[in-house]
Short mmCIF file of C-alpha atoms in Angstrom, two decimals:
data_model
loop_
_atom_site.label_atom_id
_atom_site.label_comp_id
_atom_site.label_asym_id
_atom_site.label_seq_id
_atom_site.Cartn_x
_atom_site.Cartn_y
_atom_site.Cartn_z
CA MET A 1 62.46 123.91 -45.79
CA THR A 2 64.88 123.50 -42.91
CA VAL A 3 66.49 120.10 -42.52
CA ALA A 4 69.22 118.57 -40.41
CA GLU A 5 72.68 118.83 -41.97
CA GLU A 6 73.19 115.23 -41.02
CA THR A 7 70.36 112.82 -40.32
CA GLU A 8 71.03 109.70 -38.27
CA VAL A 9 69.23 106.37 -38.75
CA THR A 10 69.25 103.84 -35.90
CA LEU A 11 68.49 100.12 -35.97
CA ALA A 12 67.87 97.59 -33.20
CA VAL A 13 66.79 93.97 -33.66
CA GLY A 14 64.62 92.47 -30.92
CA GLN A 15 63.83 88.77 -30.81
CA GLN A 16 63.67 85.61 -28.76
CA LYS A 17 66.28 83.47 -30.43
CA GLU A 18 65.30 79.96 -29.31
CA LEU A 19 63.46 77.70 -31.79
CA PRO A 20 62.60 74.03 -31.27
CA VAL A 21 64.65 71.38 -33.01
CA VAL A 22 62.34 68.51 -32.03
CA ALA A 23 61.20 66.35 -34.96
CA ASP A 24 57.54 65.70 -35.77
CA PRO A 25 55.99 62.20 -35.28
CA ASP A 26 57.27 61.16 -38.73
CA GLY A 27 60.82 62.05 -37.79
CA ARG A 28 60.97 65.13 -39.99
CA HIS A 29 62.21 68.57 -38.93
CA PRO A 30 59.65 71.00 -40.36
CA ASP A 31 60.70 74.58 -41.01
CA ARG A 32 60.36 76.82 -37.95
CA GLU A 33 59.23 80.44 -37.91
CA MET A 34 61.47 83.09 -36.40
CA HIS A 35 59.80 86.44 -35.62
CA ALA A 36 61.94 89.53 -35.06
CA ILE A 37 61.05 93.17 -34.42
CA LEU A 38 63.15 95.84 -36.12
CA GLU A 39 63.09 99.19 -34.33
CA ILE A 40 64.21 101.84 -36.81
CA GLY A 41 64.57 105.49 -35.87
CA VAL A 42 65.34 108.65 -37.83
CA ARG A 43 66.59 111.74 -36.06
CA GLY A 44 68.56 114.91 -36.75
CA ARG A 45 71.82 115.36 -34.90
CA PRO A 46 71.38 118.05 -32.22
CA GLY A 47 72.69 121.50 -33.02
CA ARG A 48 73.36 120.73 -36.66
CA THR A 49 70.56 122.36 -38.60
CA GLY A 50 70.86 124.37 -41.76
CA ALA A 51 69.40 125.14 -45.14
CA PRO A 52 68.94 122.52 -47.85
CA VAL A 53 72.07 121.55 -49.72
CA PRO A 54 72.52 123.94 -52.69
CA GLY A 55 71.38 122.50 -56.01
CA THR A 56 69.11 119.82 -54.55
CA GLY A 57 65.86 121.66 -55.41
CA PRO A 58 62.56 121.63 -53.52
CA ALA A 59 62.03 118.55 -51.39
CA LEU A 60 58.23 118.30 -51.80
CA ALA A 61 55.74 117.96 -54.65
CA GLU A 62 52.17 118.16 -53.31
CA VAL A 63 48.73 117.35 -54.76
CA LEU A 64 45.67 118.36 -52.73
CA ILE A 65 42.45 116.51 -53.62
CA VAL A 66 39.14 118.05 -52.52
CA ASP A 67 35.96 115.96 -52.61
CA THR A 68 33.40 118.13 -54.43
CA SER A 69 30.64 115.53 -54.75
CA ARG A 70 27.08 116.69 -54.06
CA SER A 71 27.12 115.39 -50.48
CA MET A 72 29.72 118.04 -49.52
CA LEU A 73 26.81 120.54 -49.50
CA HIS A 74 24.92 118.62 -46.80
CA PRO A 75 25.77 120.54 -44.71
CA ALA A 76 27.63 123.21 -46.67
CA ALA A 77 29.99 123.63 -43.70
CA LYS A 78 31.95 120.63 -45.04
CA LEU A 79 32.74 122.33 -48.33
CA HIS A 80 33.58 125.62 -46.60
CA ALA A 81 35.99 123.80 -44.25
CA ALA A 82 37.57 121.91 -47.17
CA LYS A 83 38.20 125.20 -48.98
CA ASP A 84 39.66 126.85 -45.87
CA ALA A 85 41.93 123.89 -45.20
CA THR A 86 43.15 123.66 -48.80
CA VAL A 87 43.93 127.38 -48.87
CA ALA A 88 45.76 127.08 -45.53
CA ALA A 89 47.90 124.24 -46.93
CA VAL A 90 48.72 126.13 -50.14
CA ARG A 91 49.77 129.21 -48.17
CA MET A 92 52.34 127.11 -46.28
CA LEU A 93 54.10 125.78 -49.39
CA PRO A 94 57.57 127.35 -49.76
CA ASP A 95 58.48 129.14 -52.96
CA GLY A 96 59.56 126.68 -55.63
CA THR A 97 57.36 123.82 -54.40
CA ALA A 98 55.48 121.99 -57.17
CA PHE A 99 51.79 121.64 -56.35
CA ALA A 100 48.29 121.15 -57.73
CA VAL A 101 44.73 121.21 -56.43
CA LEU A 102 42.24 118.65 -57.78
CA SER A 103 38.46 118.50 -57.54
CA GLY A 104 36.96 115.01 -57.21
CA ARG A 105 33.52 113.86 -58.42
CA PHE A 106 32.69 111.16 -60.99
CA HIS A 107 35.93 112.35 -62.57
CA ALA A 108 38.90 114.37 -61.34
CA ALA A 109 39.50 117.90 -62.59
CA LEU A 110 42.40 120.31 -62.18
CA VAL A 111 41.40 123.30 -60.08
CA HIS A 112 44.88 124.79 -60.19
CA PRO A 113 47.03 125.23 -62.32
CA GLY A 114 43.94 124.88 -64.54
CA ALA A 115 42.22 122.43 -66.84
CA GLY A 116 44.43 120.89 -69.50
CA SER A 117 47.73 121.55 -67.75
CA ALA A 118 50.16 118.66 -67.88
CA VAL A 119 52.53 120.06 -65.24
CA LEU A 120 52.19 121.21 -61.66
CA ALA A 121 52.20 124.84 -60.59
CA VAL A 122 55.30 126.21 -58.86
CA ALA A 123 54.61 127.95 -55.57
CA GLY A 124 55.24 131.66 -55.38
CA PRO A 125 53.13 134.64 -54.30
CA ALA A 126 51.19 134.87 -57.58
CA GLU A 127 50.59 131.11 -57.90
CA ARG A 128 49.41 130.80 -54.30
CA GLU A 129 46.96 133.68 -54.79
CA ALA A 130 45.69 132.19 -58.05
CA ALA A 131 45.19 128.81 -56.41
CA GLU A 132 43.28 130.40 -53.53
CA ARG A 133 40.94 132.21 -55.94
CA ALA A 134 40.27 128.96 -57.82
CA VAL A 135 39.57 127.04 -54.61
CA ARG A 136 37.23 129.71 -53.23
CA ILE A 137 34.80 129.39 -56.17
CA LEU A 138 34.52 125.59 -56.01
CA ASP A 139 31.01 124.17 -55.99
CA ALA A 140 29.83 120.61 -55.37
CA ASP A 141 27.84 118.20 -57.56
CA GLY A 142 27.95 114.63 -58.83
CA GLY A 143 29.17 111.46 -57.16
CA THR A 144 32.35 109.84 -55.80
CA ALA A 145 34.89 107.80 -57.82
CA ILE A 146 38.19 108.00 -55.93
CA GLY A 147 40.19 105.83 -58.34
CA THR A 148 40.01 108.54 -61.00
CA TRP A 149 41.18 111.15 -58.49
CA LEU A 150 44.27 109.17 -57.54
CA ASP A 151 45.10 108.35 -61.15
CA LEU A 152 45.15 112.03 -62.15
CA ALA A 153 47.44 112.74 -59.18
CA ARG A 154 49.74 109.93 -60.37
CA ARG A 155 49.95 111.37 -63.88
CA LEU A 156 50.73 114.84 -62.58
CA LEU A 157 53.45 113.60 -60.20
CA LYS A 158 55.00 111.13 -62.66
CA ASP A 159 57.85 113.34 -63.85
CA GLN A 160 58.40 115.37 -60.71
CA PRO A 161 62.02 115.29 -59.44
CA ALA A 162 61.16 116.17 -55.82
CA PRO A 163 62.19 113.34 -53.45
CA VAL A 164 58.89 113.53 -51.52
CA LYS A 165 55.77 113.14 -53.67
CA HIS A 166 52.65 113.46 -51.54
CA VAL A 167 48.89 113.43 -52.04
CA LEU A 168 46.46 114.74 -49.42
CA LEU A 169 42.97 113.39 -50.07
CA LEU A 170 39.78 114.56 -48.35
CA THR A 171 36.40 112.87 -48.70
CA ASP A 172 33.07 112.98 -46.88
CA GLY A 173 31.63 109.79 -48.33
CA ARG A 174 32.07 106.33 -49.73
CA ASN A 175 33.42 105.22 -53.08
CA GLU A 176 29.88 104.61 -54.28
CA HIS A 177 30.41 105.15 -58.01
CA ASP A 178 33.50 102.97 -58.44
CA HIS A 179 31.55 100.60 -60.70
CA ARG A 180 30.99 103.32 -63.32
CA ALA A 181 34.33 105.11 -62.98
CA ALA A 182 36.83 105.50 -65.79
CA MET A 183 39.33 103.77 -63.46
CA ALA A 184 38.35 101.50 -60.59
CA LEU A 185 40.00 102.09 -57.23
CA ASP A 186 41.84 98.75 -57.19
CA THR A 187 43.31 99.47 -60.62
CA ALA A 188 44.34 102.96 -59.53
CA LEU A 189 45.99 101.66 -56.35
CA ASP A 190 47.99 99.16 -58.40
CA ALA A 191 49.16 101.98 -60.66
CA CYS A 192 49.89 104.42 -57.81
CA GLU A 193 51.66 102.11 -55.36
CA GLY A 194 55.25 103.22 -54.91
CA ARG A 195 54.67 106.43 -56.89
CA PHE A 196 53.68 108.70 -54.01
CA VAL A 197 52.57 108.75 -50.39
CA CYS A 198 48.89 109.41 -49.74
CA ASP A 199 47.27 110.56 -46.50
CA ALA A 200 43.46 110.35 -46.49
CA TRP A 201 41.06 112.30 -44.28
CA GLY A 202 37.38 111.89 -43.55
CA ILE A 203 34.99 114.75 -42.85
CA GLY A 204 31.30 114.79 -41.98
CA ASP A 205 29.12 111.85 -40.89
CA ASP A 206 29.21 109.40 -43.81
CA TRP A 207 32.82 108.53 -44.63
CA ASP A 208 34.13 104.97 -44.60
CA ALA A 209 37.08 104.13 -42.32
CA GLU A 210 37.88 100.89 -44.14
CA LEU A 211 38.08 102.79 -47.44
CA LEU A 212 40.56 105.30 -46.00
CA LEU A 213 42.64 102.48 -44.51
CA ARG A 214 42.59 100.54 -47.77
CA ILE A 215 43.99 103.54 -49.63
CA THR A 216 46.62 104.54 -47.09
CA ARG A 217 47.90 101.02 -46.44
CA ARG A 218 48.65 100.62 -50.14
CA LEU A 219 50.11 104.10 -50.55
CA HIS A 220 52.24 104.24 -47.38
CA GLY A 221 50.18 106.98 -45.74
CA ARG A 222 47.95 107.39 -42.72
CA ALA A 223 44.18 107.67 -42.34
CA HIS A 224 42.53 110.21 -40.06
CA ALA A 225 39.27 112.11 -39.67
CA VAL A 226 38.03 115.26 -37.99
CA ARG A 227 35.04 115.24 -35.67
CA ALA A 228 34.20 118.91 -36.34
CA GLU A 229 34.59 120.64 -39.71
CA SER A 230 36.23 123.64 -38.03
CA GLU A 231 39.22 121.48 -37.00
CA LEU A 232 40.32 120.80 -40.58
CA PRO A 233 42.37 123.95 -41.44
CA ALA A 234 44.62 123.57 -38.38
CA VAL A 235 45.01 119.85 -39.11
CA TYR A 236 46.13 120.58 -42.68
CA GLU A 237 48.62 123.18 -41.50
CA GLY A 238 50.15 120.67 -39.08
CA LEU A 239 50.33 117.98 -41.73
CA VAL A 240 52.04 120.22 -44.29
CA ALA A 241 54.49 121.42 -41.61
CA GLY A 242 55.36 117.78 -40.97
CA LEU A 243 55.89 117.10 -44.67
CA LEU A 244 58.21 120.08 -44.96
CA GLY A 245 60.24 118.60 -42.09
CA THR A 246 60.70 115.23 -43.81
CA ALA A 247 64.17 113.99 -42.88
CA VAL A 248 64.41 110.99 -45.23
CA PRO A 249 62.17 110.64 -48.32
CA GLU A 250 62.79 106.91 -48.64
CA LEU A 251 64.39 104.26 -46.44
CA ARG A 252 64.95 100.66 -47.50
CA ILE A 253 65.21 97.62 -45.25
CA ARG A 254 67.58 95.15 -46.88
CA LEU A 255 67.38 91.53 -45.73
CA THR A 256 69.97 88.96 -46.83
CA PRO A 257 69.09 85.45 -45.61
CA THR A 258 71.70 82.74 -45.14
CA PRO A 259 71.23 79.60 -47.28
CA GLY A 260 68.27 77.58 -46.06
CA THR A 261 66.46 80.63 -44.63
CA VAL A 262 63.34 81.98 -46.36
CA ILE A 263 61.85 85.46 -45.87
CA ARG A 264 58.13 84.94 -45.33
CA GLN A 265 56.92 88.43 -44.46
CA VAL A 266 57.99 91.95 -43.60
CA LYS A 267 55.44 94.45 -42.38
CA GLN A 268 55.30 97.70 -40.46
CA VAL A 269 53.53 97.29 -37.12
CA VAL A 270 54.08 100.72 -35.46
CA PRO A 271 52.57 103.35 -35.86
CA ASN A 272 50.16 101.37 -38.04
CA GLU A 273 50.10 98.05 -39.83
CA GLN A 274 51.34 98.08 -43.40
CA GLU A 275 52.40 95.16 -45.58
CA LEU A 276 55.70 95.75 -47.40
CA PRO A 277 56.14 93.95 -50.73
CA PRO A 278 59.71 92.90 -51.56
CA VAL A 279 61.83 94.27 -54.38
CA PRO A 280 65.09 92.61 -55.51
CA ALA A 281 68.13 93.82 -53.56
CA GLY A 282 70.46 93.51 -56.53
CA PRO A 283 71.49 91.22 -59.38
CA GLY A 284 72.44 87.71 -58.35
CA GLY A 285 71.78 88.22 -54.65
CA ARG A 286 69.68 86.23 -52.21
CA GLY A 287 68.37 89.33 -50.51
CA ALA A 288 65.33 91.53 -50.85
CA GLU A 289 64.57 95.15 -50.04
CA TYR A 290 61.45 96.60 -48.45
CA VAL A 291 60.71 100.25 -49.21
CA THR A 292 59.36 102.67 -46.62
CA ARG A 293 58.71 106.32 -47.38
CA ALA A 294 58.55 109.87 -46.02
CA TRP A 295 60.26 109.70 -42.62
CA GLY A 296 60.24 112.61 -40.23
CA GLU A 297 62.07 112.41 -36.91
CA GLU A 298 60.31 109.30 -35.64
CA VAL A 299 60.59 105.63 -34.69
CA ARG A 300 58.78 102.81 -36.48
CA HIS A 301 58.66 99.08 -35.78
CA PHE A 302 58.69 96.32 -38.38
CA GLN A 303 58.01 92.61 -37.95
CA VAL A 304 60.15 90.16 -39.90
CA VAL A 305 59.11 86.52 -40.26
CA LEU A 306 61.73 83.99 -41.41
CA THR A 307 61.58 80.21 -41.72
CA ALA A 308 64.50 77.82 -41.44
CA ASP A 309 65.10 74.09 -41.28
CA PRO A 310 66.94 72.90 -38.13
CA THR A 311 68.12 69.65 -39.74
CA GLY A 312 71.83 69.17 -39.10
CA ARG A 313 72.24 72.44 -37.21
CA GLU A 314 74.13 72.90 -33.98
CA THR A 315 72.03 73.28 -30.84
CA GLY A 316 72.72 75.83 -28.12
CA GLU A 317 74.81 78.07 -30.40
CA ASP A 318 73.86 81.43 -31.92
CA LEU A 319 73.58 81.14 -35.70
CA GLN A 320 72.72 83.90 -38.15
CA LEU A 321 69.51 83.51 -40.15
CA ALA A 322 69.69 86.83 -41.98
CA ALA A 323 71.52 90.14 -42.06
CA VAL A 324 69.56 93.40 -41.78
CA GLU A 325 70.88 96.57 -43.39
CA ILE A 326 69.38 100.02 -43.88
CA ALA A 327 69.85 101.80 -47.21
CA VAL A 328 68.85 105.35 -48.14
CA PRO A 329 68.97 106.44 -51.80
CA ASP A 330 70.98 109.59 -52.42
CA PHE A 331 68.73 112.63 -52.17
CA GLY A 332 71.40 115.31 -51.77
CA ARG A 333 71.73 115.36 -47.99
CA PRO A 334 74.06 113.37 -45.70
CA VAL A 335 72.61 110.44 -43.75
CA ARG A 336 74.48 108.44 -41.12
CA LEU A 337 73.44 104.79 -41.37
CA PRO A 338 73.70 102.07 -38.70
CA ALA A 339 75.91 99.01 -38.99
CA PRO A 340 74.24 95.83 -40.31
CA GLN A 341 72.62 93.66 -37.63
CA PRO A 342 71.93 89.92 -37.59
CA VAL A 343 68.71 88.03 -36.99
CA LEU A 344 69.82 85.02 -34.97
CA VAL A 345 68.57 81.59 -34.04
CA ARG A 346 69.55 79.26 -31.24
CA TRP A 347 68.20 75.78 -31.92
CA THR A 348 67.11 74.09 -28.72
CA ASP A 349 65.56 70.83 -27.56
CA GLN A 350 64.23 72.52 -24.41
CA PRO A 351 60.45 73.14 -24.83
CA LEU A 352 60.36 75.93 -22.23
CA ASP A 353 63.09 77.93 -23.97
CA ALA A 354 61.38 77.49 -27.33
CA SER A 355 57.98 78.63 -26.03
CA ARG A 356 59.05 82.20 -25.22
CA GLN A 357 57.83 85.02 -27.45
CA HIS A 358 59.33 88.44 -27.97
CA PRO A 359 57.19 91.18 -26.34
CA GLY A 360 56.99 93.17 -29.57
CA VAL A 361 55.53 90.21 -31.44
CA ARG A 362 53.00 89.60 -28.69
CA ARG A 363 52.07 93.29 -28.67
CA HIS A 364 51.26 93.27 -32.37
CA GLU A 365 49.08 90.16 -31.91
CA LEU A 366 47.13 91.99 -29.21
CA TYR A 367 46.57 94.95 -31.55
CA GLN A 368 45.30 92.60 -34.25
CA GLN A 369 42.89 91.01 -31.77
CA ALA A 370 41.68 94.42 -30.56
CA GLY A 371 41.06 95.59 -34.14
CA ALA A 372 39.14 92.39 -34.89
CA ALA A 373 37.03 92.84 -31.74
CA VAL A 374 36.13 96.41 -32.80
CA ALA A 375 35.17 95.19 -36.28
CA HIS A 376 33.00 92.39 -34.84
CA ALA A 377 31.33 94.79 -32.41
CA TYR A 378 30.52 97.21 -35.24
CA ARG A 379 29.03 94.51 -37.45
CA ALA A 380 26.94 93.24 -34.55
CA TRP A 381 25.75 96.79 -33.78
CA LEU A 382 24.55 97.14 -37.37
CA ARG A 383 22.14 94.25 -36.72
CA GLY A 384 20.34 96.27 -34.06
CA THR A 385 18.65 94.41 -31.21
CA ASP A 386 19.68 91.02 -32.62
CA GLY A 387 23.36 91.89 -32.33
CA ARG A 388 23.33 93.76 -29.02
CA ASP A 389 24.77 90.95 -26.88
CA THR A 390 27.55 90.25 -29.38
CA ALA A 391 28.40 93.96 -29.66
CA ASP A 392 28.66 94.22 -25.87
CA ARG A 393 30.83 91.12 -25.63
CA GLU A 394 33.23 92.27 -28.37
CA LEU A 395 33.45 95.79 -26.92
CA ALA A 396 34.34 94.33 -23.51
CA ARG A 397 37.02 92.20 -25.18
CA ALA A 398 38.47 95.22 -27.00
CA LEU A 399 38.56 97.18 -23.72
CA ALA A 400 40.40 94.34 -21.98
CA LEU A 401 42.95 94.11 -24.80
CA ALA A 402 43.51 97.89 -24.80
CA GLY A 403 44.06 97.69 -21.06
CA GLU A 404 46.61 94.91 -21.49
CA LEU A 405 48.38 96.99 -24.14
CA GLY A 406 48.35 100.06 -21.90
CA ASP A 407 47.25 102.14 -24.92
CA ALA A 408 45.58 105.26 -23.51
CA GLN A 409 44.55 106.53 -26.95
CA LEU A 410 42.71 103.32 -27.83
CA LEU A 411 41.14 103.09 -24.37
CA GLY A 412 39.85 106.65 -24.74
CA ALA A 413 38.32 105.89 -28.15
CA LEU A 414 36.63 102.76 -26.80
CA ARG A 415 35.20 104.60 -23.82
CA LEU A 416 33.43 107.00 -26.18
CA ILE A 417 31.45 103.94 -27.32
CA GLU A 418 30.95 102.45 -23.84
CA ALA A 419 27.68 103.21 -22.01
CA ALA A 420 29.45 103.95 -18.70
CA PRO A 421 32.98 103.27 -17.42
CA GLY A 422 33.43 99.66 -16.43
CA THR A 423 30.16 98.38 -17.93
CA GLY A 424 31.64 96.96 -21.15
CA ARG A 425 28.32 97.71 -22.86
CA VAL A 426 27.66 99.72 -26.01
CA ARG A 427 25.88 102.97 -25.24
CA GLY A 428 22.62 103.93 -26.88
CA GLY A 429 22.19 106.70 -29.43
CA LEU A 430 25.41 106.03 -31.35
CA LYS A 431 25.79 107.10 -34.96
CA ASP A 432 27.62 105.14 -37.62
CA VAL A 433 30.33 107.82 -37.74
CA ASP A 434 31.14 107.13 -34.06
CA TRP A 435 32.14 103.61 -35.08
CA GLN A 436 34.15 104.89 -38.06
CA HIS A 437 36.27 107.03 -35.74
CA LEU A 438 36.81 104.00 -33.49
CA ILE A 439 37.87 101.82 -36.43
CA LEU A 440 40.53 104.39 -37.37
CA SER A 441 41.69 104.60 -33.74
CA SER A 442 42.01 100.81 -33.52
CA ALA A 443 44.29 100.85 -36.58
CA LEU A 444 46.88 103.03 -34.79
CA THR A 445 49.58 101.27 -32.76
CA THR A 446 52.11 102.43 -30.21
CA PRO A 447 55.38 100.90 -28.98
CA PRO A 448 55.56 99.62 -25.40
CA GLU A 449 56.70 101.99 -22.69
CA PRO A 450 60.48 101.70 -22.18
CA PRO A 451 61.45 99.68 -19.11
CA PRO A 452 62.48 101.67 -16.04
CA VAL A 453 66.19 102.40 -15.68
CA ARG A 454 67.64 100.00 -13.13
CA PRO A 455 70.66 100.70 -10.96
CA PRO A 456 73.80 98.82 -11.99
CA ALA A 457 74.24 95.41 -10.44
CA SER A 458 76.58 95.29 -7.47
CA GLY A 459 78.07 91.93 -8.40
CA PRO A 460 77.16 88.28 -7.78
CA ARG A 461 75.80 87.23 -4.44
CA ALA A 462 77.60 84.76 -2.25
CA ASP A 463 75.13 82.02 -3.22
CA GLY A 464 75.92 82.53 -6.91
CA ALA A 465 72.49 83.99 -7.73
CA ALA A 466 72.14 87.08 -9.89
CA PRO A 467 71.77 90.34 -7.94
CA PRO A 468 68.23 91.78 -7.62
CA GLY A 469 67.02 93.62 -10.74
CA SER A 470 69.55 91.98 -13.06
CA ASP A 471 68.64 89.86 -16.07
CA PRO A 472 68.95 86.10 -15.65
CA PRO A 473 71.88 84.54 -17.49
CA GLY A 474 71.21 83.97 -21.18
CA SER A 475 68.10 86.17 -21.28
CA ASP A 476 67.51 88.59 -24.12
CA PRO A 477 67.12 92.33 -23.57
CA PRO A 478 63.66 93.88 -23.62
CA ALA A 479 62.22 95.27 -26.84
CA GLY A 480 63.91 98.50 -27.81
CA ASP A 481 67.28 97.62 -26.27
CA PRO A 482 70.17 96.86 -28.59
CA PRO A 483 69.78 93.17 -29.35
CA GLY A 484 72.07 90.66 -27.73
CA GLY A 485 74.65 89.43 -30.16
CA ALA A 486 73.70 92.00 -32.78
CA ALA A 487 76.97 93.89 -32.59
CA VAL A 488 80.42 93.15 -31.31
CA PRO A 489 81.12 94.90 -27.99
CA SER A 490 83.53 97.80 -28.40
CA GLY A 491 86.07 96.14 -26.13
CA SER A 492 85.92 92.71 -27.75
CA ALA A 493 88.91 91.11 -29.36
CA GLY A 494 89.52 91.09 -33.12
CA PRO A 495 88.37 88.32 -35.44
CA ALA A 496 88.72 84.83 -34.03
CA VAL A 497 89.10 83.70 -37.63
CA PRO A 498 92.36 85.06 -39.11
CA VAL A 499 92.20 87.49 -42.02
CA ARG A 500 93.61 86.14 -45.26
CA PRO A 501 96.19 88.05 -47.33
CA ASP A 502 93.40 89.12 -49.71
CA GLY A 503 91.56 90.86 -46.83
CA LEU A 504 88.80 88.25 -46.45
CA VAL A 505 87.92 85.81 -43.69
CA GLU A 506 87.08 82.18 -44.39
CA CYS A 507 84.55 80.33 -42.24
CA PRO A 508 86.29 77.20 -40.88
CA ASP A 509 83.02 75.23 -41.05
CA CYS A 510 81.48 75.91 -44.48
CA ARG A 511 84.37 77.78 -46.22
CA TRP A 512 82.30 80.90 -46.86
CA LEU A 513 84.41 83.94 -47.75
CA GLY A 514 83.45 87.36 -46.48
CA PRO A 515 84.72 90.80 -45.37
CA ALA A 516 87.28 90.92 -42.58
CA ASP A 517 84.85 92.61 -40.18
CA SER A 518 82.11 89.94 -40.59
CA VAL A 519 80.64 89.06 -37.21
CA TYR A 520 78.67 86.03 -38.43
CA CYS A 521 79.17 83.64 -41.32
CA GLY A 522 76.96 84.58 -44.27
CA GLY A 523 77.12 81.08 -45.72
CA ASP A 524 75.49 77.75 -44.91
CA CYS A 525 76.30 77.55 -41.22
CA GLY A 526 75.74 81.13 -40.00
CA ARG A 527 78.14 80.63 -37.08
CA LEU A 528 79.74 83.40 -34.98
CA LEU A 529 83.14 84.41 -36.37
CA ARG A 530 84.27 87.03 -33.88
CA GLY A 531 83.22 88.71 -30.66
CA SER A 532 81.16 87.10 -27.95
CA PRO A 533 77.80 85.31 -28.32
CA ALA A 534 74.74 86.84 -26.65
#
């Protein structure tokens, strides 16, 4: 596996900072919600590639799960493609990589390294050949109970030291025998969450998109499907190549709220939606950490929702609601981390200022609406003639939302369902699997296109107005730009608050003590301590 000698993580916080301070009819100041978008990127530094750090061991432990229920024989091309793809994946595993192949029916069984083994095989020429022979003689029978498959993968991966633990699951059907399984799927997902990453793939004409999404959203993976069985081997090769290029096995988002601020939610919104449960950030702290896994060179977006009470707060001044940090556990390779960034609030009594919404937040809402429209259209289509009008109406709504988002991938998937371009009507002759592909497509999200680069402003006009193409005073940068107020400009002066002899700064308002380079107070007031406000 070739990795960057030094991986760089970037962080930008995008938000509209204004929140209303106006009291309700009873004179109370209810808590207000602040939504922020975190844009986090992982990339290798150009020209600095090399071999893994000596002594760190293989980076990947892989479990390949093949559905061998009876339906994989109808047609038999599904089972043949599954075998070809599994063999292709095994052949790509570097020497020293821990791996196993499982067969899934009512129960899960070890195909390789063999029944009864409690440890994974270790890739090498002989082991890869043995695994291929075992896969080639697989047959299909029985039913589908995916919870038992995942639980066996969990037990096999439990003691593996590799930083990336991954499961690749393939199924052609639905979890129809969950009720009689040794372990129900919900129970298995509870046991497996946080133990490994799982990508799930559908093949054939009878798989369930919602099932794949349910699994991958809990296990930090992604759900996909092939339209033709022959596509699967190449897909598996690409996926394994991506896993072998993993730059960061685990990345943690650490949020530390100021007193009076509550973290309500953190979720991934690009490239797909994924709820992130909190874990404590450390003993005695106010903060929480949110774990994300298996990063290649990519950018993801996360939505943070905070609530705060404006009672007694200054208006018109930037205050810190929370600090955002990125942490990466030591996995034997150097990682350059970004400086902490603040999530800010500016309390205002101006309704127009408080009504603005960050474009990234609005974009995620549009994706949620588009996904709901697809789901409603599918359910209406299942009702046949009785649901035709509703299916047409919801498809037209999804098309309009995809157009507003400018998402070419989603528009293309919707147009495969549409009778003719521009009609907004569901075409005849559709199969259920056509809708399953659309449901998966509607679960994928993309960031907005970056704004065009504008020429530098030539200076203020004689009438005092801003030059054409410049941002109005006090406006926030577009999503993706470094957030206003998030970092002190390189040319700014030192701390406005003097550093004490013990190397700390003391907030003049609430007497909070903090490091000398603190930009914002981490105590009750959250005020700016040095640099310039946004």
